[in-house]
C-alpha angles and dihedrals in degrees: 000000000000096000090056097045087046086053095049089042091056095043089053096052092046093047101041095027088222140082092204105119090210093061093045087053088051094050093052101044096247107145116225120200130183112226138184105231118203087223107056091200087077110101099179150325135224116210132180114187125158097356083304121121121211129185109193112195129196102250088199088069123099114261091253091053092043086054091048093048093046089056089054099049091044089061093052088051093054099034107023096033103156093042114093107211137186111213122236119290120230090261098057109037092150102091120236122214128020097273092055089047093052092050090050095048093046092052091047090054103038090055093048096043111138100003103129120234107258108199086210093060121080116220081248094061090043088055090049101048098052100033102253117144114256087239091066094070090102090072095050 
């Protein structure tokens, strides 16, 4: 799975000239909306309806988590288009199933694209600096 996701990330960076998931969403006509969810454990949702793709992001999340969530949901919009998905909750950040793993790996690698591996930095400090949930270290 890793090499496939690495190739997708590199292709997106080359094509869109950014690692910003909001800009990638805009370039692909994916509508991103900020929403207040009744349950604050929901990070985001991807919804496909009538040939339109929507990403809903919990506006109560810190900005760094909103960015990560956007990357995760954009991957669903691009590669799991007709599947409506509910993103991971705070209590289950370990993704269940292939589609969730792929989306989390994509978002992690997209946000870290071009970051040189500094031997002085731990994975935890990289996650903190780039706003990536600690549970995503497995994709680094």
